[in-house]
Each structure stands twice: as structure tokens, then as C-alpha cells.
Amino acid sequence: MLRTLPALLLILGACNPPGPTPDTELSAQATALTCYRESGFAMLAAHRGGPAPGYPENALSSLQRLADNGVLYAEIDVRRTADDVYFLLHDDTLERTTTGSGDLEGRVWSDLSSERLLDSNGELTNQTIPRLEAVFALARETGLVLNLDLKSVTPAEIVALVDANNARDHVAIIAYTVEDAAAIHALDPGLVLSVPDELDALSASGVNLDASYIWLGTGALNPARDTELASRGLETSVGLFRREDGSATPYLEAAEAGVELLSIDNVDAAVSALGGSDVLQARIEQCRI
């Protein structure tokens, strides 16, 4: 029943992309992103929830650690079981990050709920695979923004889930294609999206750029492109995974280039490079509605 109404709306939206209207209500995160750009703030987005020794990826303990350290965005991977339970896990199989084994295809929640998570060194922890509802609750409590990477969940499903869990102001959804972005914004044009750098196609498809930030990839930084996008009132994000070396340099270079969201693996190095958790928390508070 959960997917029926959103799916219908999605079909209607695809026939006639509505685009944003003047009274579109932006989520709080859309307004916060504007504040970060206008204030010259670089913020952090932790890849796969920021795993570290003792902290598994896509785990509640890891997400709490991010919130405590001033990391604004937690990129997490959302899946659905065969019996319609929504949960976090990156891989299609269980071996790398849990005590389980085998493919996820066809699994029900009772197959997964007791498996324990492994940390970034492969060591056993007391954490279990979290349900998405618990993650939404943590985001509401801490102010963390959940950067949702949809692994086996449709745009219509995620919009309905966000609404049902009162999480609209605590999410930013990753749209890898113009089509996915248009599908989400056909249902809620005020939700924040990460979108590809295809502005003309996005606009033509009805995507609300006022509620989007532009993903510039994991390659070399392009300060000129960031400046051009900023002149149009648009925020940007880059992936620093390939350049992280334990030093402050990758984060400082991206901040100097004007990028608003730095997607990172090494939480401790990134937080330190940008001035520490107190500085990052103060930025979040300054731009909070």
C-alpha cells in the first residue's frame, strides 16, 4: 500500500514534469545549503557513514559519532528486504561488513536482523544492521543530514518513507541521473537532491535547482566551474576519497575552491583540517533554521 500512491504520482509527473512553483516549500537543508555558500563554509559528508576502527559503516554508532564531531552529512546506503523492511547496507552480499554470508536477494528481515556488523578493520562489533526508521529517529534527534544512496529502493518509495517518518528536513537524496532527480522532484520539489552537472537537462525535466546541489565527481578540482555555479546560486559537492592521504591538504584545497560539501572517508583527518568539531558545529548552528 505504501508504494501505490507515490507510484501513481510518479507516472503522472513523468507525463508532464511540473517543475517548482513559486510557493514550493523548500526543506530546511535547501535553505542551509544557501547559507553555507553565502558564508563560504565547507562542510563534510561522510561516505558510508564514516567507518573507522570500532565503528562499522552504515551503523548507528558511526552516525552518532559523525553528529558528535560536526560532520553534517552521513552518506548511507538504503535497501529493502523481500518483506518490505528498509535497512542500511552497502554491498549486495553480507560477507564484507557482517557476520552473515550470501546474497541479499530474496532475504527477509528475520534473516538479517541478528547479524552483527564488522568495523573498518574487519573486527566484530556489538552493532547490528540498522532499520531505516531508527536512522531517521537519530537524524531528528541530532540534526544529522542523511545523504540517501538508494540501492534497492525506488524514488517513489523513498519520498513516501521520508514523509511518513517526518524526516524531510533531515535528508538529501542522491540522484545519479537526471531521470531519477526528475522522478523525486515530481513528488516533492522541495527535497534536497545531489544531482549530476547537467543543468539544462535538469531544468528541462522539472528538477528544482533551488533544492539541489551539483555533484562534481572525484576527479581534479575545478574552481572555475564552482565559481560559475555559485554565480547562479548553486552549491557543489566533490568526492575526495582518491586524494585522502591523512594530511589536511585535500580538504583545504576543496574548501579554497569554494566547494560546500566535501565527501570523505577519513572523518578524523577531515574534521581536524577544517578547524575541529567546535568550528563545524558552530557553522551548522549559524545556518540552522
PDB file of N, CA, C and O in Angstrom, residues 3-18 153-160 178-188 205:
ATOM      1  N   ARG A   3       3.565   1.934  -1.532  1.00  0.00           N
ATOM      2  CA  ARG A   3       4.135   2.370  -2.802  1.00  0.00           C
ATOM      3  C   ARG A   3       3.080   2.766  -3.827  1.00  0.00           C
ATOM      4  O   ARG A   3       3.401   3.305  -4.865  1.00  0.00           O
ATOM      5  N   THR A   4       1.795   2.522  -3.568  1.00  0.00           N
ATOM      6  CA  THR A   4       0.780   2.698  -4.600  1.00  0.00           C
ATOM      7  C   THR A   4       0.586   4.150  -4.999  1.00  0.00           C
ATOM      8  O   THR A   4       0.695   4.516  -6.168  1.00  0.00           O
ATOM      9  N   LEU A   5       0.321   5.036  -4.035  1.00  0.00           N
ATOM     10  CA  LEU A   5       0.069   6.442  -4.349  1.00  0.00           C
ATOM     11  C   LEU A   5       1.299   7.128  -4.920  1.00  0.00           C
ATOM     12  O   LEU A   5       1.206   7.794  -5.966  1.00  0.00           O
ATOM     13  N   PRO A   6       2.504   7.001  -4.313  1.00  0.00           N
ATOM     14  CA  PRO A   6       3.664   7.626  -4.929  1.00  0.00           C
ATOM     15  C   PRO A   6       3.919   7.139  -6.347  1.00  0.00           C
ATOM     16  O   PRO A   6       4.325   7.909  -7.215  1.00  0.00           O
ATOM     17  N   ALA A   7       3.716   5.844  -6.608  1.00  0.00           N
ATOM     18  CA  ALA A   7       3.950   5.321  -7.947  1.00  0.00           C
ATOM     19  C   ALA A   7       3.011   5.984  -8.953  1.00  0.00           C
ATOM     20  O   ALA A   7       3.407   6.321 -10.071  1.00  0.00           O
ATOM     21  N   LEU A   8       1.739   6.188  -8.566  1.00  0.00           N
ATOM     22  CA  LEU A   8       0.782   6.850  -9.437  1.00  0.00           C
ATOM     23  C   LEU A   8       1.189   8.284  -9.708  1.00  0.00           C
ATOM     24  O   LEU A   8       1.163   8.752 -10.848  1.00  0.00           O
ATOM     25  N   LEU A   9       1.623   8.971  -8.646  1.00  0.00           N
ATOM     26  CA  LEU A   9       2.061  10.353  -8.826  1.00  0.00           C
ATOM     27  C   LEU A   9       3.275  10.428  -9.730  1.00  0.00           C
ATOM     28  O   LEU A   9       3.439  11.354 -10.524  1.00  0.00           O
ATOM     29  N   LEU A  10       4.161   9.441  -9.610  1.00  0.00           N
ATOM     30  CA  LEU A  10       5.359   9.410 -10.431  1.00  0.00           C
ATOM     31  C   LEU A  10       5.005   9.283 -11.904  1.00  0.00           C
ATOM     32  O   LEU A  10       5.566   9.954 -12.766  1.00  0.00           O
ATOM     33  N   ILE A  11       4.034   8.414 -12.215  1.00  0.00           N
ATOM     34  CA  ILE A  11       3.616   8.246 -13.604  1.00  0.00           C
ATOM     35  C   ILE A  11       3.042   9.546 -14.152  1.00  0.00           C
ATOM     36  O   ILE A  11       3.364   9.989 -15.250  1.00  0.00           O
ATOM     37  N   LEU A  12       2.194  10.191 -13.349  1.00  0.00           N
ATOM     38  CA  LEU A  12       1.599  11.453 -13.797  1.00  0.00           C
ATOM     39  C   LEU A  12       2.651  12.527 -13.997  1.00  0.00           C
ATOM     40  O   LEU A  12       2.622  13.284 -14.967  1.00  0.00           O
ATOM     41  N   GLY A  13       3.627  12.574 -13.069  1.00  0.00           N
ATOM     42  CA  GLY A  13       4.679  13.576 -13.177  1.00  0.00           C
ATOM     43  C   GLY A  13       5.544  13.368 -14.395  1.00  0.00           C
ATOM     44  O   GLY A  13       6.004  14.315 -15.026  1.00  0.00           O
ATOM     45  N   ALA A  14       5.779  12.079 -14.759  1.00  0.00           N
ATOM     46  CA  ALA A  14       6.617  11.785 -15.912  1.00  0.00           C
ATOM     47  C   ALA A  14       5.962  12.268 -17.201  1.00  0.00           C
ATOM     48  O   ALA A  14       6.628  12.645 -18.162  1.00  0.00           O
ATOM     49  N   CYS A  15       4.629  12.255 -17.239  1.00  0.00           N
ATOM     50  CA  CYS A  15       3.919  12.715 -18.433  1.00  0.00           C
ATOM     51  C   CYS A  15       4.013  14.221 -18.602  1.00  0.00           C
ATOM     52  O   CYS A  15       4.016  14.730 -19.714  1.00  0.00           O
ATOM     53  N   ASN A  16       4.096  14.929 -17.503  1.00  0.00           N
ATOM     54  CA  ASN A  16       4.103  16.389 -17.576  1.00  0.00           C
ATOM     55  C   ASN A  16       4.927  16.933 -16.415  1.00  0.00           C
ATOM     56  O   ASN A  16       4.382  17.279 -15.374  1.00  0.00           O
ATOM     57  N   PRO A  17       6.272  16.985 -16.574  1.00  0.00           N
ATOM     58  CA  PRO A  17       7.126  17.431 -15.476  1.00  0.00           C
ATOM     59  C   PRO A  17       6.683  18.791 -14.961  1.00  0.00           C
ATOM     60  O   PRO A  17       6.625  19.767 -15.713  1.00  0.00           O
ATOM     61  N   PRO A  18       6.312  18.884 -13.673  1.00  0.00           N
ATOM     62  CA  PRO A  18       5.686  20.104 -13.191  1.00  0.00           C
ATOM     63  C   PRO A  18       6.654  21.236 -12.935  1.00  0.00           C
ATOM     64  O   PRO A  18       6.310  22.394 -13.104  1.00  0.00           O
ATOM     65  N   VAL A 153      15.781   0.692  -3.668  1.00  0.00           N
ATOM     66  CA  VAL A 153      14.604   1.469  -3.286  1.00  0.00           C
ATOM     67  C   VAL A 153      14.304   2.448  -4.417  1.00  0.00           C
ATOM     68  O   VAL A 153      15.218   3.072  -4.962  1.00  0.00           O
ATOM     69  N   THR A 154      13.063   2.604  -4.767  1.00  0.00           N
ATOM     70  CA  THR A 154      12.680   3.488  -5.858  1.00  0.00           C
ATOM     71  C   THR A 154      12.515   4.927  -5.362  1.00  0.00           C
ATOM     72  O   THR A 154      12.321   5.166  -4.167  1.00  0.00           O
ATOM     73  N   PRO A 155      12.576   5.900  -6.267  1.00  0.00           N
ATOM     74  CA  PRO A 155      12.299   7.279  -5.877  1.00  0.00           C
ATOM     75  C   PRO A 155      10.949   7.447  -5.186  1.00  0.00           C
ATOM     76  O   PRO A 155      10.841   8.156  -4.176  1.00  0.00           O
ATOM     77  N   ALA A 156       9.915   6.797  -5.710  1.00  0.00           N
ATOM     78  CA  ALA A 156       8.594   6.928  -5.100  1.00  0.00           C
ATOM     79  C   ALA A 156       8.587   6.376  -3.675  1.00  0.00           C
ATOM     80  O   ALA A 156       7.982   6.962  -2.771  1.00  0.00           O
ATOM     81  N   GLU A 157       9.241   5.257  -3.462  1.00  0.00           N
ATOM     82  CA  GLU A 157       9.302   4.672  -2.126  1.00  0.00           C
ATOM     83  C   GLU A 157       9.995   5.606  -1.148  1.00  0.00           C
ATOM     84  O   GLU A 157       9.530   5.796  -0.019  1.00  0.00           O
ATOM     85  N   ILE A 158      11.134   6.171  -1.550  1.00  0.00           N
ATOM     86  CA  ILE A 158      11.901   6.958  -0.588  1.00  0.00           C
ATOM     87  C   ILE A 158      11.167   8.248  -0.228  1.00  0.00           C
ATOM     88  O   ILE A 158      11.194   8.680   0.929  1.00  0.00           O
ATOM     89  N   VAL A 159      10.495   8.858  -1.179  1.00  0.00           N
ATOM     90  CA  VAL A 159       9.732  10.068  -0.862  1.00  0.00           C
ATOM     91  C   VAL A 159       8.627   9.739   0.136  1.00  0.00           C
ATOM     92  O   VAL A 159       8.389  10.476   1.104  1.00  0.00           O
ATOM     93  N   ALA A 160       7.936   8.623  -0.070  1.00  0.00           N
ATOM     94  CA  ALA A 160       6.880   8.218   0.856  1.00  0.00           C
ATOM     95  C   ALA A 160       7.447   7.914   2.241  1.00  0.00           C
ATOM     96  O   ALA A 160       6.851   8.275   3.259  1.00  0.00           O
ATOM     97  N   VAL A 178      19.535  12.336 -14.351  1.00  0.00           N
ATOM     98  CA  VAL A 178      18.509  13.370 -14.493  1.00  0.00           C
ATOM     99  C   VAL A 178      17.124  12.756 -14.291  1.00  0.00           C
ATOM    100  O   VAL A 178      16.251  13.356 -13.649  1.00  0.00           O
ATOM    101  N   GLU A 179      16.938  11.546 -14.795  1.00  0.00           N
ATOM    102  CA  GLU A 179      15.635  10.888 -14.701  1.00  0.00           C
ATOM    103  C   GLU A 179      15.254  10.627 -13.242  1.00  0.00           C
ATOM    104  O   GLU A 179      14.099  10.837 -12.841  1.00  0.00           O
ATOM    105  N   ASP A 180      16.214  10.155 -12.444  1.00  0.00           N
ATOM    106  CA  ASP A 180      15.922   9.913 -11.026  1.00  0.00           C
ATOM    107  C   ASP A 180      15.615  11.222 -10.301  1.00  0.00           C
ATOM    108  O   ASP A 180      14.715  11.287  -9.459  1.00  0.00           O
ATOM    109  N   ALA A 181      16.376  12.261 -10.606  1.00  0.00           N
ATOM    110  CA  ALA A 181      16.134  13.560  -9.975  1.00  0.00           C
ATOM    111  C   ALA A 181      14.748  14.073 -10.317  1.00  0.00           C
ATOM    112  O   ALA A 181      14.008  14.567  -9.452  1.00  0.00           O
ATOM    113  N   ALA A 182      14.364  13.961 -11.578  1.00  0.00           N
ATOM    114  CA  ALA A 182      13.039  14.420 -12.005  1.00  0.00           C
ATOM    115  C   ALA A 182      11.930  13.613 -11.334  1.00  0.00           C
ATOM    116  O   ALA A 182      10.890  14.166 -10.952  1.00  0.00           O
ATOM    117  N   ALA A 183      12.155  12.315 -11.169  1.00  0.00           N
ATOM    118  CA  ALA A 183      11.140  11.472 -10.533  1.00  0.00           C
ATOM    119  C   ALA A 183      10.916  11.882  -9.082  1.00  0.00           C
ATOM    120  O   ALA A 183       9.777  11.921  -8.609  1.00  0.00           O
ATOM    121  N   ILE A 184      11.980  12.189  -8.382  1.00  0.00           N
ATOM    122  CA  ILE A 184      11.854  12.594  -6.974  1.00  0.00           C
ATOM    123  C   ILE A 184      11.201  13.963  -6.873  1.00  0.00           C
ATOM    124  O   ILE A 184      10.271  14.174  -6.087  1.00  0.00           O
ATOM    125  N   HIS A 185      11.642  14.917  -7.670  1.00  0.00           N
ATOM    126  CA  HIS A 185      11.093  16.266  -7.578  1.00  0.00           C
ATOM    127  C   HIS A 185       9.692  16.364  -8.160  1.00  0.00           C
ATOM    128  O   HIS A 185       8.974  17.332  -7.879  1.00  0.00           O
ATOM    129  N   ALA A 186       9.268  15.399  -8.959  1.00  0.00           N
ATOM    130  CA  ALA A 186       7.865  15.365  -9.380  1.00  0.00           C
ATOM    131  C   ALA A 186       6.956  15.107  -8.190  1.00  0.00           C
ATOM    132  O   ALA A 186       5.800  15.525  -8.179  1.00  0.00           O
ATOM    133  N   LEU A 187       7.485  14.433  -7.174  1.00  0.00           N
ATOM    134  CA  LEU A 187       6.717  14.102  -5.979  1.00  0.00           C
ATOM    135  C   LEU A 187       6.882  15.140  -4.881  1.00  0.00           C
ATOM    136  O   LEU A 187       5.941  15.436  -4.156  1.00  0.00           O
ATOM    137  N   ASP A 188       8.098  15.672  -4.733  1.00  0.00           N
ATOM    138  CA  ASP A 188       8.359  16.704  -3.722  1.00  0.00           C
ATOM    139  C   ASP A 188       9.504  17.578  -4.213  1.00  0.00           C
ATOM    140  O   ASP A 188      10.677  17.262  -4.004  1.00  0.00           O
ATOM    141  N   SER A 205      13.710  18.892 -17.279  1.00  0.00           N
ATOM    142  CA  SER A 205      12.975  17.755 -16.722  1.00  0.00           C
ATOM    143  C   SER A 205      12.158  18.128 -15.497  1.00  0.00           C
ATOM    144  O   SER A 205      11.533  17.254 -14.887  1.00  0.00           O
TER     145      SER A 205
END
